[in-house]
Amino acid sequence: MLPGIWAQPDPPLLVRLQALMAFDRDAVVTGHAAACLHFAARPPSGVVDVSCRRRRDRHAGYTFERRWIDPEFITVDNGMRCTGPAMTAIDLAATDDGSTIDTALRQRAVSLEELHRALAATTGRRGHQLRRRVLADSRDQPWSAAERLAHRLLRQASITGWRANHRISVGARHYFGDIVFAARRLVVEIDGWQSHGSAAAFQQDRTRQNALVLAGWRVLRFTWMDLSGAGFVTAVRAALRSR
């Protein structure tokens, strides 16, 4: 696996990371492997990305990058040194169109301020301008790719007065609306299959919508396909004009 370290063929991610720490105690796990540790993301199917202080030879299953990372952005998770949640999300923003940022924000693992600090620490790295654009696109704190697109469409249409993932209190219960126009008592829900496709989510969505409607809120629901044309913006504008 690594010089002086042996394991069974195709070891799981945890074993690969333990081997790495034994090989180089100063190594820092980055990329998708770090995201797996922080956000319970899917383990990387390919190589584990690693940052280290000095140049390393190539080894199957690992990609070594000579890179210094400020200790502020390094955490220890189950004995594994890895980039912290903010730096992990920023690193991956150059290749995943912000999906890890969405996950980190949804899990409340990071704040926008922390993401901006991590971005500032990557100045000069390849992909920095793309990371900067993706983070700018995250300013309204989307929790999914579909929400990110919906936010972009609303901004492009100059529709204001909304907040993303805003808490609404109905009696003793609290609900989060994907996009909330509080002054107009309008909730816009973006239903992605990943978050809303289970039987439990299906029931929860109906229970929540009934509670909101009975409390005087209007609820519009859109799918990913609805966001591909002009219908989304047209419907939101119509709802805002109707009351």
PDB file of C-alpha atoms in Angstrom:
ATOM      1  CA  MET A   1       0.000   0.000   0.000  1.00  0.00           C
ATOM      2  CA  LEU A   2       2.695   2.438   1.138  1.00  0.00           C
ATOM      3  CA  PRO A   3       6.386   1.786   1.876  1.00  0.00           C
ATOM      4  CA  GLY A   4       6.581  -0.473   4.935  1.00  0.00           C
ATOM      5  CA  ILE A   5       2.792  -0.847   5.195  1.00  0.00           C
ATOM      6  CA  TRP A   6       0.729  -3.804   3.979  1.00  0.00           C
ATOM      7  CA  ALA A   7      -3.015  -4.465   3.840  1.00  0.00           C
ATOM      8  CA  GLN A   8      -5.557  -6.705   2.165  1.00  0.00           C
ATOM      9  CA  PRO A   9      -6.419  -5.822  -1.453  1.00  0.00           C
ATOM     10  CA  ASP A  10      -8.961  -3.010  -1.912  1.00  0.00           C
ATOM     11  CA  PRO A  11      -8.941  -1.831   1.719  1.00  0.00           C
ATOM     12  CA  PRO A  12     -11.730   0.474   2.922  1.00  0.00           C
ATOM     13  CA  LEU A  13     -11.142   4.201   3.184  1.00  0.00           C
ATOM     14  CA  LEU A  14     -10.474   4.149   6.937  1.00  0.00           C
ATOM     15  CA  VAL A  15      -7.660   1.625   6.500  1.00  0.00           C
ATOM     16  CA  ARG A  16      -6.176   3.678   3.681  1.00  0.00           C
ATOM     17  CA  LEU A  17      -6.203   6.775   5.865  1.00  0.00           C
ATOM     18  CA  GLN A  18      -4.705   4.950   8.839  1.00  0.00           C
ATOM     19  CA  ALA A  19      -1.930   3.710   6.573  1.00  0.00           C
ATOM     20  CA  LEU A  20      -1.328   7.252   5.382  1.00  0.00           C
ATOM     21  CA  MET A  21      -1.045   8.591   8.935  1.00  0.00           C
ATOM     22  CA  ALA A  22       1.431   5.833   9.781  1.00  0.00           C
ATOM     23  CA  PHE A  23       3.433   6.659   6.667  1.00  0.00           C
ATOM     24  CA  ASP A  24       3.508  10.443   7.209  1.00  0.00           C
ATOM     25  CA  ARG A  25       2.148  11.857  10.456  1.00  0.00           C
ATOM     26  CA  ASP A  26       2.263  15.392   9.009  1.00  0.00           C
ATOM     27  CA  ALA A  27       0.163  14.516   5.956  1.00  0.00           C
ATOM     28  CA  VAL A  28      -3.214  16.219   5.543  1.00  0.00           C
ATOM     29  CA  VAL A  29      -6.131  14.432   3.892  1.00  0.00           C
ATOM     30  CA  THR A  30      -7.965  16.708   1.458  1.00  0.00           C
ATOM     31  CA  GLY A  31     -10.673  16.563  -1.199  1.00  0.00           C
ATOM     32  CA  HIS A  32     -13.379  13.905  -1.263  1.00  0.00           C
ATOM     33  CA  ALA A  33     -11.817  11.806   1.488  1.00  0.00           C
ATOM     34  CA  ALA A  34     -11.939  14.802   3.848  1.00  0.00           C
ATOM     35  CA  ALA A  35     -15.549  15.426   2.791  1.00  0.00           C
ATOM     36  CA  CYS A  36     -16.350  11.817   3.683  1.00  0.00           C
ATOM     37  CA  LEU A  37     -14.973  12.357   7.192  1.00  0.00           C
ATOM     38  CA  HIS A  38     -16.800  15.644   7.775  1.00  0.00           C
ATOM     39  CA  PHE A  39     -20.094  15.293   5.950  1.00  0.00           C
ATOM     40  CA  ALA A  40     -20.644  11.520   5.697  1.00  0.00           C
ATOM     41  CA  ALA A  41     -20.211  11.903   1.957  1.00  0.00           C
ATOM     42  CA  ARG A  42     -19.685   8.922  -0.306  1.00  0.00           C
ATOM     43  CA  PRO A  43     -16.107   7.594   0.019  1.00  0.00           C
ATOM     44  CA  PRO A  44     -13.923   8.395  -2.983  1.00  0.00           C
ATOM     45  CA  SER A  45     -13.830   5.530  -5.447  1.00  0.00           C
ATOM     46  CA  GLY A  46     -10.431   6.514  -6.767  1.00  0.00           C
ATOM     47  CA  VAL A  47      -7.370   7.997  -5.139  1.00  0.00           C
ATOM     48  CA  VAL A  48      -7.110   9.764  -1.794  1.00  0.00           C
ATOM     49  CA  ASP A  49      -5.899  13.342  -2.162  1.00  0.00           C
ATOM     50  CA  VAL A  50      -3.137  14.270   0.275  1.00  0.00           C
ATOM     51  CA  SER A  51      -1.214  17.449   1.009  1.00  0.00           C
ATOM     52  CA  CYS A  52       2.264  17.083   2.466  1.00  0.00           C
ATOM     53  CA  ARG A  53       5.208  19.270   3.357  1.00  0.00           C
ATOM     54  CA  ARG A  54       7.683  17.727   0.941  1.00  0.00           C
ATOM     55  CA  ARG A  55       7.511  16.122  -2.442  1.00  0.00           C
ATOM     56  CA  ARG A  56       6.487  12.471  -2.384  1.00  0.00           C
ATOM     57  CA  ASP A  57       6.897   9.668  -4.884  1.00  0.00           C
ATOM     58  CA  ARG A  58       3.756   8.330  -6.511  1.00  0.00           C
ATOM     59  CA  HIS A  59       1.938   5.509  -4.751  1.00  0.00           C
ATOM     60  CA  ALA A  60      -1.120   3.666  -6.023  1.00  0.00           C
ATOM     61  CA  GLY A  61      -4.316   4.906  -4.404  1.00  0.00           C
ATOM     62  CA  TYR A  62      -2.929   8.283  -3.325  1.00  0.00           C
ATOM     63  CA  THR A  63      -2.239  11.626  -4.972  1.00  0.00           C
ATOM     64  CA  PHE A  64       0.336  13.703  -3.098  1.00  0.00           C
ATOM     65  CA  GLU A  65       0.465  17.472  -3.472  1.00  0.00           C
ATOM     66  CA  ARG A  66       3.201  19.570  -1.931  1.00  0.00           C
ATOM     67  CA  ARG A  67       1.177  22.249  -0.198  1.00  0.00           C
ATOM     68  CA  TRP A  68       1.307  24.166   3.053  1.00  0.00           C
ATOM     69  CA  ILE A  69      -2.050  24.534   4.792  1.00  0.00           C
ATOM     70  CA  ASP A  70      -2.561  27.022   7.601  1.00  0.00           C
ATOM     71  CA  PRO A  71      -3.213  25.090  10.858  1.00  0.00           C
ATOM     72  CA  GLU A  72      -6.426  27.122  11.227  1.00  0.00           C
ATOM     73  CA  PHE A  73      -7.865  25.018   8.420  1.00  0.00           C
ATOM     74  CA  ILE A  74      -6.680  21.609   9.649  1.00  0.00           C
ATOM     75  CA  THR A  75      -8.690  19.386  11.975  1.00  0.00           C
ATOM     76  CA  VAL A  76      -8.134  15.952  13.491  1.00  0.00           C
ATOM     77  CA  ASP A  77     -11.049  13.577  12.886  1.00  0.00           C
ATOM     78  CA  ASN A  78     -10.799  10.063  14.354  1.00  0.00           C
ATOM     79  CA  GLY A  79      -7.046  10.444  14.449  1.00  0.00           C
ATOM     80  CA  MET A  80      -6.901  11.620  10.829  1.00  0.00           C
ATOM     81  CA  ARG A  81      -5.407  14.991   9.981  1.00  0.00           C
ATOM     82  CA  CYS A  82      -7.570  16.554   7.307  1.00  0.00           C
ATOM     83  CA  THR A  83      -8.649  19.902   5.980  1.00  0.00           C
ATOM     84  CA  GLY A  84     -11.448  21.373   8.084  1.00  0.00           C
ATOM     85  CA  PRO A  85     -15.008  21.624   6.778  1.00  0.00           C
ATOM     86  CA  ALA A  86     -14.593  25.112   5.298  1.00  0.00           C
ATOM     87  CA  MET A  87     -11.335  24.405   3.466  1.00  0.00           C
ATOM     88  CA  THR A  88     -12.635  21.041   2.266  1.00  0.00           C
ATOM     89  CA  ALA A  89     -15.715  22.680   0.737  1.00  0.00           C
ATOM     90  CA  ILE A  90     -13.633  25.445  -0.842  1.00  0.00           C
ATOM     91  CA  ASP A  91     -11.085  22.994  -2.262  1.00  0.00           C
ATOM     92  CA  LEU A  92     -13.823  20.950  -3.929  1.00  0.00           C
ATOM     93  CA  ALA A  93     -15.662  24.007  -5.259  1.00  0.00           C
ATOM     94  CA  ALA A  94     -13.225  24.078  -8.173  1.00  0.00           C
ATOM     95  CA  THR A  95     -14.634  20.784  -9.462  1.00  0.00           C
ATOM     96  CA  ASP A  96     -18.095  20.160  -7.963  1.00  0.00           C
ATOM     97  CA  ASP A  97     -19.956  23.407  -8.764  1.00  0.00           C
ATOM     98  CA  GLY A  98     -20.498  24.061  -5.057  1.00  0.00           C
ATOM     99  CA  SER A  99     -22.264  20.835  -4.073  1.00  0.00           C
ATOM    100  CA  THR A 100     -19.979  20.337  -1.051  1.00  0.00           C
ATOM    101  CA  ILE A 101     -20.572  23.949  -0.011  1.00  0.00           C
ATOM    102  CA  ASP A 102     -24.317  23.242  -0.201  1.00  0.00           C
ATOM    103  CA  THR A 103     -23.901  20.161   1.994  1.00  0.00           C
ATOM    104  CA  ALA A 104     -21.731  22.001   4.514  1.00  0.00           C
ATOM    105  CA  LEU A 105     -24.246  24.844   4.779  1.00  0.00           C
ATOM    106  CA  ARG A 106     -27.200  22.437   5.056  1.00  0.00           C
ATOM    107  CA  GLN A 107     -25.484  20.553   7.875  1.00  0.00           C
ATOM    108  CA  ARG A 108     -24.522  23.867   9.500  1.00  0.00           C
ATOM    109  CA  ALA A 109     -20.917  22.679   9.519  1.00  0.00           C
ATOM    110  CA  VAL A 110     -19.644  26.025   8.236  1.00  0.00           C
ATOM    111  CA  SER A 111     -20.615  29.666   7.985  1.00  0.00           C
ATOM    112  CA  LEU A 112     -20.189  31.961   4.995  1.00  0.00           C
ATOM    113  CA  GLU A 113     -17.552  33.869   6.974  1.00  0.00           C
ATOM    114  CA  GLU A 114     -15.536  30.673   7.481  1.00  0.00           C
ATOM    115  CA  LEU A 115     -15.814  29.847   3.793  1.00  0.00           C
ATOM    116  CA  HIS A 116     -14.551  33.289   2.832  1.00  0.00           C
ATOM    117  CA  ARG A 117     -11.587  32.937   5.200  1.00  0.00           C
ATOM    118  CA  ALA A 118     -10.734  29.597   3.639  1.00  0.00           C
ATOM    119  CA  LEU A 119     -11.000  31.086   0.156  1.00  0.00           C
ATOM    120  CA  ALA A 120      -8.650  33.917   1.111  1.00  0.00           C
ATOM    121  CA  ALA A 121      -6.107  31.309   2.202  1.00  0.00           C
ATOM    122  CA  THR A 122      -6.125  29.697  -1.260  1.00  0.00           C
ATOM    123  CA  THR A 123      -5.139  32.803  -3.227  1.00  0.00           C
ATOM    124  CA  GLY A 124      -2.719  31.873  -5.976  1.00  0.00           C
ATOM    125  CA  ARG A 125      -3.765  28.225  -6.194  1.00  0.00           C
ATOM    126  CA  ARG A 126      -5.001  26.794  -9.456  1.00  0.00           C
ATOM    127  CA  GLY A 127      -8.772  27.176  -9.694  1.00  0.00           C
ATOM    128  CA  HIS A 128      -8.947  30.115  -7.284  1.00  0.00           C
ATOM    129  CA  GLN A 129     -11.056  32.304  -9.576  1.00  0.00           C
ATOM    130  CA  LEU A 130     -13.556  29.493 -10.109  1.00  0.00           C
ATOM    131  CA  ARG A 131     -13.757  28.898  -6.354  1.00  0.00           C
ATOM    132  CA  ARG A 132     -14.349  32.614  -5.852  1.00  0.00           C
ATOM    133  CA  ARG A 133     -17.223  32.629  -8.362  1.00  0.00           C
ATOM    134  CA  VAL A 134     -18.826  29.555  -6.812  1.00  0.00           C
ATOM    135  CA  LEU A 135     -18.637  31.077  -3.335  1.00  0.00           C
ATOM    136  CA  ALA A 136     -20.150  34.327  -4.608  1.00  0.00           C
ATOM    137  CA  ASP A 137     -22.984  32.218  -6.034  1.00  0.00           C
ATOM    138  CA  SER A 138     -23.454  30.777  -2.515  1.00  0.00           C
ATOM    139  CA  ARG A 139     -24.178  34.125  -0.862  1.00  0.00           C
ATOM    140  CA  ASP A 140     -27.810  33.244  -0.129  1.00  0.00           C
ATOM    141  CA  GLN A 141     -26.740  29.926   1.431  1.00  0.00           C
ATOM    142  CA  PRO A 142     -28.327  27.244  -0.778  1.00  0.00           C
ATOM    143  CA  TRP A 143     -28.672  23.738   0.624  1.00  0.00           C
ATOM    144  CA  SER A 144     -28.755  21.922  -2.728  1.00  0.00           C
ATOM    145  CA  ALA A 145     -27.897  22.361  -6.392  1.00  0.00           C
ATOM    146  CA  ALA A 146     -31.570  22.977  -7.198  1.00  0.00           C
ATOM    147  CA  GLU A 147     -31.814  25.695  -4.553  1.00  0.00           C
ATOM    148  CA  ARG A 148     -28.607  27.238  -5.881  1.00  0.00           C
ATOM    149  CA  LEU A 149     -30.165  27.455  -9.356  1.00  0.00           C
ATOM    150  CA  ALA A 150     -33.423  28.862  -7.976  1.00  0.00           C
ATOM    151  CA  HIS A 151     -31.533  31.583  -6.099  1.00  0.00           C
ATOM    152  CA  ARG A 152     -29.629  32.463  -9.264  1.00  0.00           C
ATOM    153  CA  LEU A 153     -32.858  32.741 -11.265  1.00  0.00           C
ATOM    154  CA  LEU A 154     -34.452  35.013  -8.662  1.00  0.00           C
ATOM    155  CA  ARG A 155     -31.413  37.282  -8.573  1.00  0.00           C
ATOM    156  CA  GLN A 156     -31.260  37.453 -12.369  1.00  0.00           C
ATOM    157  CA  ALA A 157     -34.938  38.417 -12.411  1.00  0.00           C
ATOM    158  CA  SER A 158     -34.299  41.107  -9.735  1.00  0.00           C
ATOM    159  CA  ILE A 159     -36.841  39.488  -7.423  1.00  0.00           C
ATOM    160  CA  THR A 160     -36.035  40.523  -3.857  1.00  0.00           C
ATOM    161  CA  GLY A 161     -37.580  40.292  -0.411  1.00  0.00           C
ATOM    162  CA  TRP A 162     -36.815  36.618   0.166  1.00  0.00           C
ATOM    163  CA  ARG A 163     -34.609  34.601   2.479  1.00  0.00           C
ATOM    164  CA  ALA A 164     -33.308  31.101   1.958  1.00  0.00           C
ATOM    165  CA  ASN A 165     -33.965  28.273   4.423  1.00  0.00           C
ATOM    166  CA  HIS A 166     -35.822  30.632   6.717  1.00  0.00           C
ATOM    167  CA  ARG A 167     -37.423  29.338   9.914  1.00  0.00           C
ATOM    168  CA  ILE A 168     -41.192  29.720  10.208  1.00  0.00           C
ATOM    169  CA  SER A 169     -42.924  29.216  13.548  1.00  0.00           C
ATOM    170  CA  VAL A 170     -46.436  27.759  13.543  1.00  0.00           C
ATOM    171  CA  GLY A 171     -47.598  27.466  17.127  1.00  0.00           C
ATOM    172  CA  ALA A 172     -45.027  25.365  18.946  1.00  0.00           C
ATOM    173  CA  ARG A 173     -43.697  23.864  15.710  1.00  0.00           C
ATOM    174  CA  HIS A 174     -40.893  25.264  13.576  1.00  0.00           C
ATOM    175  CA  TYR A 175     -40.397  24.670   9.866  1.00  0.00           C
ATOM    176  CA  PHE A 176     -37.753  25.736   7.378  1.00  0.00           C
ATOM    177  CA  GLY A 177     -38.923  27.052   4.028  1.00  0.00           C
ATOM    178  CA  ASP A 178     -36.548  26.765   1.088  1.00  0.00           C
ATOM    179  CA  ILE A 179     -37.285  30.307  -0.108  1.00  0.00           C
ATOM    180  CA  VAL A 180     -39.483  32.501   2.074  1.00  0.00           C
ATOM    181  CA  PHE A 181     -41.083  35.848   1.243  1.00  0.00           C
ATOM    182  CA  ALA A 182     -42.054  36.577   4.839  1.00  0.00           C
ATOM    183  CA  ALA A 183     -43.789  39.904   4.144  1.00  0.00           C
ATOM    184  CA  ARG A 184     -46.001  38.202   1.538  1.00  0.00           C
ATOM    185  CA  ARG A 185     -46.445  34.977   3.533  1.00  0.00           C
ATOM    186  CA  LEU A 186     -45.236  32.998   0.536  1.00  0.00           C
ATOM    187  CA  VAL A 187     -43.083  29.869   0.721  1.00  0.00           C
ATOM    188  CA  VAL A 188     -41.325  28.514  -2.367  1.00  0.00           C
ATOM    189  CA  GLU A 189     -40.257  24.884  -2.043  1.00  0.00           C
ATOM    190  CA  ILE A 190     -37.653  23.310  -4.325  1.00  0.00           C
ATOM    191  CA  ASP A 191     -38.235  19.560  -4.278  1.00  0.00           C
ATOM    192  CA  GLY A 192     -35.174  17.534  -5.198  1.00  0.00           C
ATOM    193  CA  TRP A 193     -35.487  13.760  -5.349  1.00  0.00           C
ATOM    194  CA  GLN A 194     -32.491  13.217  -3.074  1.00  0.00           C
ATOM    195  CA  SER A 195     -34.036  15.098  -0.141  1.00  0.00           C
ATOM    196  CA  HIS A 196     -37.723  14.560  -0.845  1.00  0.00           C
ATOM    197  CA  GLY A 197     -37.892  11.131  -2.494  1.00  0.00           C
ATOM    198  CA  SER A 198     -38.294   8.902   0.561  1.00  0.00           C
ATOM    199  CA  ALA A 199     -41.622   7.878   2.080  1.00  0.00           C
ATOM    200  CA  ALA A 200     -40.764   9.731   5.294  1.00  0.00           C
ATOM    201  CA  ALA A 201     -39.902  12.923   3.409  1.00  0.00           C
ATOM    202  CA  PHE A 202     -43.093  12.611   1.333  1.00  0.00           C
ATOM    203  CA  GLN A 203     -45.204  12.478   4.495  1.00  0.00           C
ATOM    204  CA  GLN A 204     -43.230  15.227   6.221  1.00  0.00           C
ATOM    205  CA  ASP A 205     -43.666  17.565   3.252  1.00  0.00           C
ATOM    206  CA  ARG A 206     -47.453  17.136   3.298  1.00  0.00           C
ATOM    207  CA  THR A 207     -47.696  17.578   7.057  1.00  0.00           C
ATOM    208  CA  ARG A 208     -45.609  20.727   6.913  1.00  0.00           C
ATOM    209  CA  GLN A 209     -47.484  22.190   3.950  1.00  0.00           C
ATOM    210  CA  ASN A 210     -50.864  21.620   5.604  1.00  0.00           C
ATOM    211  CA  ALA A 211     -49.655  23.341   8.776  1.00  0.00           C
ATOM    212  CA  LEU A 212     -48.338  26.311   6.811  1.00  0.00           C
ATOM    213  CA  VAL A 213     -51.492  26.702   4.705  1.00  0.00           C
ATOM    214  CA  LEU A 214     -53.727  26.522   7.779  1.00  0.00           C
ATOM    215  CA  ALA A 215     -51.569  29.232   9.350  1.00  0.00           C
ATOM    216  CA  GLY A 216     -52.186  31.520   6.380  1.00  0.00           C
ATOM    217  CA  TRP A 217     -49.119  30.838   4.250  1.00  0.00           C
ATOM    218  CA  ARG A 218     -49.177  30.096   0.528  1.00  0.00           C
ATOM    219  CA  VAL A 219     -46.858  27.360  -0.709  1.00  0.00           C
ATOM    220  CA  LEU A 220     -45.519  26.899  -4.238  1.00  0.00           C
ATOM    221  CA  ARG A 221     -43.643  23.704  -5.075  1.00  0.00           C
ATOM    222  CA  PHE A 222     -41.162  23.294  -7.925  1.00  0.00           C
ATOM    223  CA  THR A 223     -38.992  20.449  -9.167  1.00  0.00           C
ATOM    224  CA  TRP A 224     -35.609  20.590 -10.878  1.00  0.00           C
ATOM    225  CA  MET A 225     -37.349  20.385 -14.269  1.00  0.00           C
ATOM    226  CA  ASP A 226     -39.466  23.427 -13.403  1.00  0.00           C
ATOM    227  CA  LEU A 227     -36.285  25.466 -13.063  1.00  0.00           C
ATOM    228  CA  SER A 228     -35.186  24.800 -16.645  1.00  0.00           C
ATOM    229  CA  GLY A 229     -37.576  27.291 -18.232  1.00  0.00           C
ATOM    230  CA  ALA A 230     -39.193  30.646 -17.560  1.00  0.00           C
ATOM    231  CA  GLY A 231     -42.119  29.111 -15.687  1.00  0.00           C
ATOM    232  CA  PHE A 232     -40.472  29.303 -12.270  1.00  0.00           C
ATOM    233  CA  VAL A 233     -39.880  33.055 -12.326  1.00  0.00           C
ATOM    234  CA  THR A 234     -43.275  33.679 -13.952  1.00  0.00           C
ATOM    235  CA  ALA A 235     -45.086  31.713 -11.243  1.00  0.00           C
ATOM    236  CA  VAL A 236     -43.238  33.441  -8.407  1.00  0.00           C
ATOM    237  CA  ARG A 237     -43.972  36.875  -9.897  1.00  0.00           C
ATOM    238  CA  ALA A 238     -47.655  35.978 -10.253  1.00  0.00           C
ATOM    239  CA  ALA A 239     -47.843  34.807  -6.645  1.00  0.00           C
ATOM    240  CA  LEU A 240     -46.216  37.996  -5.412  1.00  0.00           C
ATOM    241  CA  ARG A 241     -48.680  40.123  -7.404  1.00  0.00           C
ATOM    242  CA  SER A 242     -51.752  38.183  -6.273  1.00  0.00           C
ATOM    243  CA  ARG A 243     -51.689  39.391  -2.677  1.00  0.00           C
TER     244      ARG A 243
END
